[in-house]
mmCIF file of C-alpha atoms in Angstrom:
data_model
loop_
_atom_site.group_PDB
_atom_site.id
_atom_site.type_symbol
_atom_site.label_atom_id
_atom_site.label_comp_id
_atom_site.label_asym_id
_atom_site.label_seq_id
_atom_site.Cartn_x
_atom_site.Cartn_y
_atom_site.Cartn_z
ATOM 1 C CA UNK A 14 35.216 -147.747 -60.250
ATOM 2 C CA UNK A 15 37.179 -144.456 -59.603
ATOM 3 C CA UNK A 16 38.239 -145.995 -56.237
ATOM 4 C CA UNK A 17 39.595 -148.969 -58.191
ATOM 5 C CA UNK A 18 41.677 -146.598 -60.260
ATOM 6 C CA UNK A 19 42.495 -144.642 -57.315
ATOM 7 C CA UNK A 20 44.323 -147.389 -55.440
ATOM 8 C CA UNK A 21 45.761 -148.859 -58.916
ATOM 9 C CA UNK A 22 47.127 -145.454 -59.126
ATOM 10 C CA UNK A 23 48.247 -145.130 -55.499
ATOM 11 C CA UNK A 24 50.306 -148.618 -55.614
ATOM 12 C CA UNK A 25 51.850 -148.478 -58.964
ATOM 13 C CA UNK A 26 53.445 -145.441 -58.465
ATOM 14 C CA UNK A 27 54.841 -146.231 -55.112
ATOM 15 C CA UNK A 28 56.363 -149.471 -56.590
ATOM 16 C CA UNK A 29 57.466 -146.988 -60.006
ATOM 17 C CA UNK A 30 59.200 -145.157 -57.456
ATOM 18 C CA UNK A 31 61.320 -147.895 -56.790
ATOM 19 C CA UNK A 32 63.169 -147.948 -59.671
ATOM 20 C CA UNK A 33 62.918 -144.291 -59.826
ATOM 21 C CA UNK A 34 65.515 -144.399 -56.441
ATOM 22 C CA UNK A 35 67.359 -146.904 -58.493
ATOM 23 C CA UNK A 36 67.581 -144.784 -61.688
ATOM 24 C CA UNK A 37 68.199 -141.676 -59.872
ATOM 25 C CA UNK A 38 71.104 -143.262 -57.561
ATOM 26 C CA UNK A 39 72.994 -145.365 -60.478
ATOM 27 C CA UNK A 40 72.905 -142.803 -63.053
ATOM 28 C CA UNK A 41 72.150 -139.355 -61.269
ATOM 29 C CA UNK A 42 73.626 -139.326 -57.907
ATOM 30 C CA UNK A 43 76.225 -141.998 -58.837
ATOM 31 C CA UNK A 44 76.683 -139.919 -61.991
ATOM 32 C CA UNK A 45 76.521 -135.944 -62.895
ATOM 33 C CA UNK A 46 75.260 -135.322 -59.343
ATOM 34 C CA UNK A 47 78.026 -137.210 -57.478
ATOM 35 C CA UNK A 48 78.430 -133.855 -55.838
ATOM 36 C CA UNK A 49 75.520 -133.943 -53.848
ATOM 37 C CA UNK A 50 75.583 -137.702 -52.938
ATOM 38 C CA UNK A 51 79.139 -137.932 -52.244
ATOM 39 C CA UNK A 52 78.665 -136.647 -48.452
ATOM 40 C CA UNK A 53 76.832 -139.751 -48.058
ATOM 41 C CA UNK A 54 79.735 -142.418 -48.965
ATOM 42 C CA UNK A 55 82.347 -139.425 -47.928
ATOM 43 C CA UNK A 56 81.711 -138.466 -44.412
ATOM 44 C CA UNK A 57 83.523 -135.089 -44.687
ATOM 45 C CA UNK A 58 80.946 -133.267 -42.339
ATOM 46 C CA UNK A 59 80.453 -133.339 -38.892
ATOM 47 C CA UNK A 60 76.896 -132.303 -39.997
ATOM 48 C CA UNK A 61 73.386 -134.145 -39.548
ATOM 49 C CA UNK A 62 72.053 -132.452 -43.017
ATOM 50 C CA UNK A 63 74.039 -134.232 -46.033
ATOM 51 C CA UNK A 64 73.924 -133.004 -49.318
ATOM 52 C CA UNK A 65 72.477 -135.505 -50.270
ATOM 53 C CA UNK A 66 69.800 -134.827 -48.708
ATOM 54 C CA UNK A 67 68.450 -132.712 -51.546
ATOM 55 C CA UNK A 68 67.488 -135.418 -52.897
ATOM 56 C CA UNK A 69 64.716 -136.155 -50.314
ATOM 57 C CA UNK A 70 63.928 -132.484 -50.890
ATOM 58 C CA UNK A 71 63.357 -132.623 -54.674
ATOM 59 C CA UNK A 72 60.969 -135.766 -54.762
ATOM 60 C CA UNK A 73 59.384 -134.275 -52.247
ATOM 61 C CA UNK A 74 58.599 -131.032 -53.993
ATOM 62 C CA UNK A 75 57.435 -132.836 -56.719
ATOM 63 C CA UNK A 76 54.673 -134.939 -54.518
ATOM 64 C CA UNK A 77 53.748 -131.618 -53.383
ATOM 65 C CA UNK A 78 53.200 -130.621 -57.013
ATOM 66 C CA UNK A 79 51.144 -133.470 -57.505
ATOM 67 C CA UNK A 80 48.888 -132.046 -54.634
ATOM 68 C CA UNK A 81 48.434 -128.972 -55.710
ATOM 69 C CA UNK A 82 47.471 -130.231 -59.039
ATOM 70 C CA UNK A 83 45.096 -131.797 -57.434
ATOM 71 C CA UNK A 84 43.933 -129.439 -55.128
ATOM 72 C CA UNK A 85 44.009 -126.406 -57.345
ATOM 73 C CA UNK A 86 43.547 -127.478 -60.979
ATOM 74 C CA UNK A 87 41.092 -130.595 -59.888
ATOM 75 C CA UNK A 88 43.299 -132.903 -61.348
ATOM 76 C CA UNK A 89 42.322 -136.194 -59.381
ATOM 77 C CA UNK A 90 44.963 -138.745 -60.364
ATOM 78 C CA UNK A 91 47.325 -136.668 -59.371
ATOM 79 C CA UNK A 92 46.350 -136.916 -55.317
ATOM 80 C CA UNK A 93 47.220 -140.995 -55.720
ATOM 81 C CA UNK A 94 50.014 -140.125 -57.777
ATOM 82 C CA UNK A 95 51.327 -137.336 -54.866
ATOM 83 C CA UNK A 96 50.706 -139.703 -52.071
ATOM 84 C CA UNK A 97 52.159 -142.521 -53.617
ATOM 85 C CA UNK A 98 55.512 -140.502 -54.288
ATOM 86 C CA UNK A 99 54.823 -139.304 -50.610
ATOM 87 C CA UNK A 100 54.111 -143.155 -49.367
ATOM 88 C CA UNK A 101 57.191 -144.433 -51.209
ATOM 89 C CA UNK A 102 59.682 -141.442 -49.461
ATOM 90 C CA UNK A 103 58.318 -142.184 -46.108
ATOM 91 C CA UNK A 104 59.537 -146.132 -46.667
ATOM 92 C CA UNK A 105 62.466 -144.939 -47.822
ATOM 93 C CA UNK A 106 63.724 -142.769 -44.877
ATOM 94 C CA UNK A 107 62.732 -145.305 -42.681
ATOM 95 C CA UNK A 108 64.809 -148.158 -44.321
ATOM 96 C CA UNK A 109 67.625 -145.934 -45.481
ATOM 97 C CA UNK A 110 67.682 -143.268 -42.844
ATOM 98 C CA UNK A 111 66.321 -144.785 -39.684
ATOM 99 C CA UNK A 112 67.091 -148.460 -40.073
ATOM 100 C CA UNK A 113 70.223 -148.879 -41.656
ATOM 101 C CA UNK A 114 72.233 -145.687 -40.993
ATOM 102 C CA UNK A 115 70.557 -144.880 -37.830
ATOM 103 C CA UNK A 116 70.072 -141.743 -38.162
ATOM 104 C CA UNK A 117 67.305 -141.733 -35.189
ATOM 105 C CA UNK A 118 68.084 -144.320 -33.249
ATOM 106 C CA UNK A 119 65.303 -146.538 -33.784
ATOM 107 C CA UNK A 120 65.177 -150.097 -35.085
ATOM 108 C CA UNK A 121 68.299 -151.271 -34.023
ATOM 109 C CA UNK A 122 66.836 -154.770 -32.781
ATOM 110 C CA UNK A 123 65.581 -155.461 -36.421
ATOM 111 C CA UNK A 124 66.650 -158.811 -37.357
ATOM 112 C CA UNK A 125 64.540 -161.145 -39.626
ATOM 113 C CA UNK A 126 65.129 -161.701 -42.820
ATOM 114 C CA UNK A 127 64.291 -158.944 -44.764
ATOM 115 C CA UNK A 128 65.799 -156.804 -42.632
ATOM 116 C CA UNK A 129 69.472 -158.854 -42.710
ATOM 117 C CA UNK A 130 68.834 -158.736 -46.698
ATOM 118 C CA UNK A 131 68.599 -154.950 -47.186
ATOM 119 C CA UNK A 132 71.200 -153.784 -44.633
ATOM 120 C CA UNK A 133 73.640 -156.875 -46.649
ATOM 121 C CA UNK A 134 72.847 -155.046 -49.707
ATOM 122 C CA UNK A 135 73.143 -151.600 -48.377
ATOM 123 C CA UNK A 136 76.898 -152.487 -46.760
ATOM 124 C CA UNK A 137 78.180 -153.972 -50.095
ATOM 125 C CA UNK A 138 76.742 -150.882 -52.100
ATOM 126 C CA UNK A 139 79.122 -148.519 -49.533
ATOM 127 C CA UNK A 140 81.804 -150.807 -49.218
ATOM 128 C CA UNK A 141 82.621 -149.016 -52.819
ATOM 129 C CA UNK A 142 83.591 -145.074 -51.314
ATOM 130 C CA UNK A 143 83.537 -143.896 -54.887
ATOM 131 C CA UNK A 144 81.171 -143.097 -58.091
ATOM 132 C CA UNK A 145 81.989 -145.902 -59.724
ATOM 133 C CA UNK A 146 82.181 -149.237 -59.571
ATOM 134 C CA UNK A 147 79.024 -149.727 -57.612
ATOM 135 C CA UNK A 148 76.371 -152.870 -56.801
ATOM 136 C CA UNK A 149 72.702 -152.709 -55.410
ATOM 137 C CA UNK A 150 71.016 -148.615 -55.964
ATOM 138 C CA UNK A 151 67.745 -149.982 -54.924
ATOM 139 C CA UNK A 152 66.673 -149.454 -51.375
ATOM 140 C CA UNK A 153 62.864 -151.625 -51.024
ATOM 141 C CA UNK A 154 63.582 -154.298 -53.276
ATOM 142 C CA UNK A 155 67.205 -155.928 -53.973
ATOM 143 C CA UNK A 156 68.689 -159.076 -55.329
ATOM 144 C CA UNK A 157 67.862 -161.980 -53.674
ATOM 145 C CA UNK A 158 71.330 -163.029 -52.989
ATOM 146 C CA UNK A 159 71.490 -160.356 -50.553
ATOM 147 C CA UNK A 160 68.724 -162.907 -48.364
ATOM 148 C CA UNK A 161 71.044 -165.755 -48.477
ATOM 149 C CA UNK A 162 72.860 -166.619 -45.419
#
């Protein structure tokens, strides 16, 4: 049974995470942290670290958290919890970082449908260069008009 929970654990919290990186880019990054994020709509570096950026950073830290919880206090929901948050982040720099903004140049030949969807949705969420007025903060899952031709 506590593999059951285990993998319950594991899977909703790297779906939660989904709309965590939609919360935390309409309202945070989009909002009081514009700061940080604005590097990424703004290319005003010549720079491969972005400030935004630190937002990798922090979720990371807190997976890491959820580890040592684990590790240290014997806390053993937190492990699925830490690798879910840690699951989630690695999908997300591959879509965001590798696939559509090509960071590492890998991917490039990616062309079915799901993968025409999200970089659709991506473009129209930068086609707006400034805090507000923006469409489409998730990264994983997005509107399915983005999938129609």
């Amino acid at each position: 049974m506590h593999t059951v929970y285990w993998i319950l654990i594991f899977l909703g919290t790297f779906f939660f995470m989904e709309f965590m990186a939609w919360f935390t880019h309409k309202y945070i990054m989009h909002g009081f942290l514009w700061s940080l994020h604005k590097d990424h709509h703004h290319k005003d570096h010549s720079s491969w670290w972005e400030r935004n950026d630190l937002f990798f950073v922090f979720y990371a830290l807190v997976s890491i958290g959820c580890f040592l919880l684990w590790r240290y206090e014997d806390v053993w929901f937190t492990l699925p919890i830490g690798l879910g948050i840690l699951a989630y982040g690695m999908a997300y720099f591959t879509v965001h970082d590798i696939f559509i903004h090509q960071r590492f140049k890998l991917f490039r030949n990616a062309n079915n449908w799901y993968a025409r969807g999200i970089r659709r949705a991506h473009k129209m969420h930068h086609k707006h260069l400034g805090k507000d007025h923006g469409e489409n903060f998730g990264m994983l899952i997005v509107p399915f008009k983005y999938f129609k031709k």
